[in-house]
mmCIF file of C-alpha atoms in Angstrom:
data_model
loop_
_atom_site.group_PDB
_atom_site.id
_atom_site.type_symbol
_atom_site.label_atom_id
_atom_site.label_comp_id
_atom_site.label_asym_id
_atom_site.label_seq_id
_atom_site.Cartn_x
_atom_site.Cartn_y
_atom_site.Cartn_z
ATOM 1 C CA MET A 1 -27.383 39.930 -93.895
ATOM 2 C CA ALA A 2 -23.768 40.795 -93.031
ATOM 3 C CA PHE A 3 -22.533 40.222 -89.508
ATOM 4 C CA ASP A 4 -23.301 43.126 -87.203
ATOM 5 C CA TRP A 5 -22.632 43.969 -83.549
ATOM 6 C CA VAL A 6 -25.099 45.175 -80.917
ATOM 7 C CA ARG A 7 -23.854 48.479 -79.469
ATOM 8 C CA ARG A 8 -26.885 49.691 -77.493
ATOM 9 C CA MET A 9 -29.991 47.956 -76.076
ATOM 10 C CA ASP A 10 -33.180 48.855 -74.218
ATOM 11 C CA ILE A 11 -36.091 46.814 -72.865
ATOM 12 C CA GLY A 12 -39.605 47.940 -73.729
ATOM 13 C CA SER A 13 -42.602 45.997 -72.431
ATOM 14 C CA TYR A 14 -41.087 42.572 -71.798
ATOM 15 C CA PRO A 15 -40.340 40.463 -73.806
ATOM 16 C CA ARG A 16 -39.783 43.187 -76.444
ATOM 17 C CA VAL A 17 -36.347 44.771 -76.746
ATOM 18 C CA CYS A 18 -34.678 47.143 -79.158
ATOM 19 C CA CYS A 19 -31.034 47.235 -80.216
ATOM 20 C CA GLY A 20 -28.778 49.654 -82.048
ATOM 21 C CA SER A 21 -25.937 48.234 -84.091
ATOM 22 C CA ALA A 22 -22.422 49.062 -85.194
ATOM 23 C CA HIS A 23 -23.680 49.259 -88.766
ATOM 24 C CA GLY A 24 -26.181 52.015 -87.890
ATOM 25 C CA SER A 25 -29.262 49.759 -87.858
ATOM 26 C CA VAL A 26 -32.066 49.541 -85.302
ATOM 27 C CA TYR A 27 -33.790 46.257 -84.407
ATOM 28 C CA VAL A 28 -36.816 45.082 -82.390
ATOM 29 C CA ALA A 29 -36.867 41.531 -81.065
ATOM 30 C CA ASP A 30 -38.931 39.241 -78.860
ATOM 31 C CA VAL A 31 -36.485 37.585 -76.415
ATOM 32 C CA GLU A 32 -38.898 34.876 -75.285
ATOM 33 C CA ALA A 33 -39.690 33.769 -78.852
ATOM 34 C CA ASN A 34 -35.986 34.264 -79.767
ATOM 35 C CA LYS A 35 -37.142 36.145 -82.858
ATOM 36 C CA LEU A 36 -36.197 39.281 -84.755
ATOM 37 C CA LEU A 37 -39.415 41.180 -85.367
ATOM 38 C CA GLY A 38 -38.370 44.250 -87.288
ATOM 39 C CA MET A 39 -35.424 46.329 -88.413
ATOM 40 C CA ALA A 40 -34.518 49.717 -89.879
ATOM 41 C CA LYS A 41 -31.312 48.981 -91.739
ATOM 42 C CA GLY A 42 -28.470 51.520 -91.927
ATOM 43 C CA VAL A 43 -30.554 54.481 -90.711
ATOM 44 C CA HIS A 44 -27.672 56.030 -88.713
ATOM 45 C CA PHE A 45 -24.150 56.943 -89.786
ATOM 46 C CA SER A 46 -21.540 54.236 -89.419
ATOM 47 C CA ARG A 47 -18.147 53.743 -90.977
ATOM 48 C CA HIS A 48 -19.610 50.450 -92.227
ATOM 49 C CA ASN A 49 -22.330 52.176 -94.292
ATOM 50 C CA ALA A 50 -20.523 55.451 -95.093
ATOM 51 C CA ASP A 51 -19.896 54.463 -98.718
ATOM 52 C CA SER A 52 -23.406 53.005 -99.290
ATOM 53 C CA SER A 53 -25.576 54.898 -101.763
ATOM 54 C CA ASP A 54 -28.417 54.681 -99.222
ATOM 55 C CA ALA A 55 -26.395 56.544 -96.570
ATOM 56 C CA THR A 56 -24.866 59.450 -98.518
ATOM 57 C CA HIS A 57 -27.119 61.906 -96.651
ATOM 58 C CA LEU A 58 -25.717 60.766 -93.270
ATOM 59 C CA VAL A 59 -22.776 62.767 -91.926
ATOM 60 C CA ASP A 60 -20.609 61.895 -88.944
ATOM 61 C CA GLY A 61 -21.048 64.839 -86.581
ATOM 62 C CA LEU A 62 -19.227 63.223 -83.676
ATOM 63 C CA ASP A 63 -16.025 65.203 -83.145
ATOM 64 C CA GLU A 64 -12.826 63.565 -81.905
ATOM 65 C CA ARG A 65 -13.026 65.043 -78.418
ATOM 66 C CA LEU A 66 -16.577 63.784 -77.784
ATOM 67 C CA ARG A 67 -15.706 60.426 -79.397
ATOM 68 C CA GLY A 68 -12.787 60.061 -76.947
ATOM 69 C CA LEU A 69 -14.969 60.985 -73.934
ATOM 70 C CA LEU A 70 -17.681 58.515 -74.897
ATOM 71 C CA TYR A 71 -15.593 55.554 -76.036
ATOM 72 C CA GLY A 72 -12.004 55.996 -74.987
ATOM 73 C CA GLU A 73 -9.484 54.427 -77.369
ATOM 74 C CA TYR A 74 -11.979 52.068 -79.009
ATOM 75 C CA ASP A 75 -15.018 53.333 -80.875
ATOM 76 C CA GLY A 76 -17.288 50.468 -81.881
ATOM 77 C CA GLY A 77 -19.204 52.596 -84.359
ATOM 78 C CA GLY A 78 -22.878 52.928 -85.155
ATOM 79 C CA VAL A 79 -25.836 53.932 -83.043
ATOM 80 C CA LEU A 80 -25.183 56.126 -79.936
ATOM 81 C CA ASP A 81 -28.315 55.163 -77.980
ATOM 82 C CA VAL A 82 -31.779 53.583 -78.256
ATOM 83 C CA ALA A 83 -34.919 53.686 -76.116
ATOM 84 C CA MET A 84 -38.116 51.688 -76.373
ATOM 85 C CA HIS A 85 -41.636 52.512 -75.166
ATOM 86 C CA GLY A 86 -44.201 49.772 -74.924
ATOM 87 C CA THR A 87 -44.011 46.922 -77.446
ATOM 88 C CA ASN A 88 -43.479 48.796 -80.668
ATOM 89 C CA PHE A 89 -42.105 52.370 -80.412
ATOM 90 C CA VAL A 90 -38.383 53.139 -80.622
ATOM 91 C CA ALA A 91 -36.311 56.356 -80.432
ATOM 92 C CA SER A 92 -32.707 56.169 -81.640
ATOM 93 C CA ALA A 93 -29.781 58.562 -81.803
ATOM 94 C CA GLY A 94 -26.886 58.414 -84.238
ATOM 95 C CA ARG A 95 -23.686 60.198 -85.166
ATOM 96 C CA GLU A 96 -25.463 62.390 -87.722
ATOM 97 C CA GLY A 97 -27.333 64.098 -84.876
ATOM 98 C CA GLY A 98 -30.920 64.292 -83.734
ATOM 99 C CA VAL A 99 -33.358 61.582 -82.737
ATOM 100 C CA LYS A 100 -35.242 59.307 -85.127
ATOM 101 C CA LEU A 101 -38.542 57.683 -84.222
ATOM 102 C CA PHE A 102 -39.751 54.261 -85.435
ATOM 103 C CA LYS A 103 -42.827 52.047 -85.031
ATOM 104 C CA TYR A 104 -42.922 48.289 -85.356
ATOM 105 C CA ILE A 105 -46.231 47.239 -86.823
ATOM 106 C CA ASP A 106 -47.163 43.727 -85.722
ATOM 107 C CA GLY A 107 -47.367 41.320 -88.631
ATOM 108 C CA SER A 108 -45.621 43.667 -91.036
ATOM 109 C CA VAL A 109 -43.974 41.966 -94.055
ATOM 110 C CA PRO A 110 -41.100 42.147 -94.489
ATOM 111 C CA ASN A 111 -40.060 42.716 -90.889
ATOM 112 C CA VAL A 112 -39.549 46.451 -91.052
ATOM 113 C CA LEU A 113 -39.418 49.183 -88.468
ATOM 114 C CA GLU A 114 -41.389 52.026 -90.032
ATOM 115 C CA TYR A 115 -39.823 55.517 -89.839
ATOM 116 C CA VAL A 116 -42.296 57.840 -88.148
ATOM 117 C CA GLY A 117 -40.148 61.012 -88.226
ATOM 118 C CA SER A 118 -37.487 62.911 -86.302
ATOM 119 C CA VAL A 119 -37.687 65.183 -83.270
ATOM 120 C CA PRO A 120 -38.147 68.536 -85.077
ATOM 121 C CA THR A 121 -35.947 70.797 -82.958
ATOM 122 C CA LEU A 122 -33.014 68.368 -83.149
ATOM 123 C CA ILE A 123 -32.907 68.181 -86.987
ATOM 124 C CA ARG A 124 -29.897 69.809 -88.680
ATOM 125 C CA PRO A 125 -31.258 73.285 -89.544
ATOM 126 C CA LEU A 126 -29.116 73.922 -92.614
ATOM 127 C CA PRO A 127 -26.651 71.824 -94.591
ATOM 128 C CA GLY A 128 -23.191 72.257 -93.164
ATOM 129 C CA THR A 129 -24.382 73.315 -89.717
ATOM 130 C CA THR A 130 -23.410 71.423 -86.606
ATOM 131 C CA PRO A 131 -26.184 69.056 -85.447
ATOM 132 C CA THR A 132 -27.134 68.361 -81.864
ATOM 133 C CA ILE A 133 -25.349 65.054 -81.199
ATOM 134 C CA VAL A 134 -27.648 63.118 -78.890
ATOM 135 C CA THR A 135 -25.782 60.719 -76.601
ATOM 136 C CA SER A 136 -28.620 59.540 -74.365
ATOM 137 C CA VAL A 137 -32.348 58.791 -74.859
ATOM 138 C CA ARG A 138 -34.783 57.376 -72.249
ATOM 139 C CA PHE A 139 -38.582 57.056 -71.947
ATOM 140 C CA ASN A 140 -40.287 57.493 -68.608
ATOM 141 C CA SER A 141 -43.404 55.487 -67.664
ATOM 142 C CA LEU A 142 -45.650 58.292 -69.002
ATOM 143 C CA GLY A 143 -44.130 58.058 -72.469
ATOM 144 C CA GLN A 144 -42.134 61.258 -72.298
ATOM 145 C CA LEU A 145 -38.737 61.020 -73.956
ATOM 146 C CA PHE A 146 -35.673 62.546 -72.205
ATOM 147 C CA VAL A 147 -32.758 63.429 -74.464
ATOM 148 C CA GLY A 148 -29.216 64.477 -73.502
ATOM 149 C CA GLY A 149 -26.713 65.802 -75.979
ATOM 150 C CA ASN A 150 -23.345 67.361 -76.708
ATOM 151 C CA ASP A 151 -24.773 70.881 -76.261
ATOM 152 C CA GLY A 152 -25.099 70.290 -72.500
ATOM 153 C CA TYR A 153 -28.891 70.444 -72.435
ATOM 154 C CA LEU A 154 -31.409 67.896 -71.183
ATOM 155 C CA ARG A 155 -34.623 67.985 -73.172
ATOM 156 C CA MET A 156 -38.037 66.490 -72.482
ATOM 157 C CA ILE A 157 -40.143 65.520 -75.486
ATOM 158 C CA THR A 158 -43.867 65.282 -74.845
ATOM 159 C CA PHE A 159 -45.940 63.548 -77.537
ATOM 160 C CA PRO A 160 -49.520 64.484 -78.497
ATOM 161 C CA ASN A 161 -52.403 62.858 -76.596
ATOM 162 C CA ASP A 162 -52.947 59.193 -77.529
ATOM 163 C CA PHE A 163 -49.838 59.302 -79.782
ATOM 164 C CA PHE A 164 -48.732 55.740 -78.957
ATOM 165 C CA GLY A 165 -52.230 54.384 -79.708
ATOM 166 C CA MET A 166 -52.405 55.990 -83.159
ATOM 167 C CA ASP A 167 -51.946 54.054 -86.367
ATOM 168 C CA PHE A 168 -48.786 54.653 -88.365
ATOM 169 C CA GLU A 169 -50.190 57.305 -90.737
ATOM 170 C CA GLU A 170 -51.697 59.305 -87.841
ATOM 171 C CA MET A 171 -48.382 59.162 -85.996
ATOM 172 C CA LYS A 172 -46.503 60.514 -88.987
ATOM 173 C CA SER A 173 -48.920 63.468 -89.259
ATOM 174 C CA GLU A 174 -48.613 64.273 -85.537
ATOM 175 C CA VAL A 175 -44.793 64.275 -85.247
ATOM 176 C CA ASP A 176 -44.616 68.052 -85.707
ATOM 177 C CA ASN A 177 -47.055 68.530 -82.804
ATOM 178 C CA MET A 178 -44.751 67.142 -80.140
ATOM 179 C CA THR A 179 -43.362 69.654 -77.654
ATOM 180 C CA VAL A 180 -39.691 69.896 -76.701
ATOM 181 C CA THR A 181 -38.829 71.503 -73.366
ATOM 182 C CA ILE A 182 -35.270 72.280 -72.308
ATOM 183 C CA ILE A 183 -34.848 71.390 -68.657
ATOM 184 C CA LYS A 184 -32.752 74.070 -66.986
ATOM 185 C CA GLU A 185 -30.768 73.653 -63.821
ATOM 186 C CA GLU A 186 -32.777 75.058 -60.973
ATOM 187 C CA GLU A 187 -31.331 78.196 -59.473
ATOM 188 C CA LYS A 188 -29.912 77.481 -56.095
ATOM 189 C CA VAL A 189 -31.552 79.495 -53.340
ATOM 190 C CA GLN A 190 -29.104 81.095 -50.946
ATOM 191 C CA GLN A 191 -30.183 80.557 -47.373
ATOM 192 C CA PRO A 192 -28.795 82.381 -44.385
ATOM 193 C CA PRO A 193 -26.544 80.325 -42.142
ATOM 194 C CA SER A 194 -28.200 78.562 -39.209
ATOM 195 C CA PRO A 195 -28.020 80.587 -35.958
ATOM 196 C CA ILE A 196 -27.054 77.426 -34.149
ATOM 197 C CA LEU A 197 -23.851 77.140 -36.177
ATOM 198 C CA SER A 198 -23.085 80.850 -36.179
ATOM 199 C CA PHE A 199 -20.040 82.037 -34.213
ATOM 200 C CA ASP A 200 -20.909 85.776 -34.453
#
């Protein structure tokens, strides 16, 4: 395996962690055992895999302005963010837009992170259209995934009941049943000034 750099990391249920790399790969490791458990190689756009025949479908949707805001003068490349839930479920965001979902199956050979699917409403609707570039992904303790992107919206993804306890094939069949809610800024309620502070 060629040398790669960790660009993003999240801790699931300790001692499990996930990492996103400069080469567009996603990894799950056990930090106490000092062991790489699984990987999904080159699943996100990176300048390192742009010429690979496996990555021709990946397009860099990160425009120069957003790239400058996120990284300043140095862009390390690869995965934009990763989040882990429990010991085996990973969400990752890349420069091609959207959010990809993976499951590590204990004892899998070779050590592979299995692709479950993508968040449906964040998938590029038509070739040539601008994707939603997701810059932040985080799970809460209930297993809901919060996603922030370049369109200025915060989204909450709620998975079907018992989703994280399902086997891999069941998970794949249930991906389209997740719900995506856009969280809108609450309207501020105008209150009259306090009579104590009024100089009328």
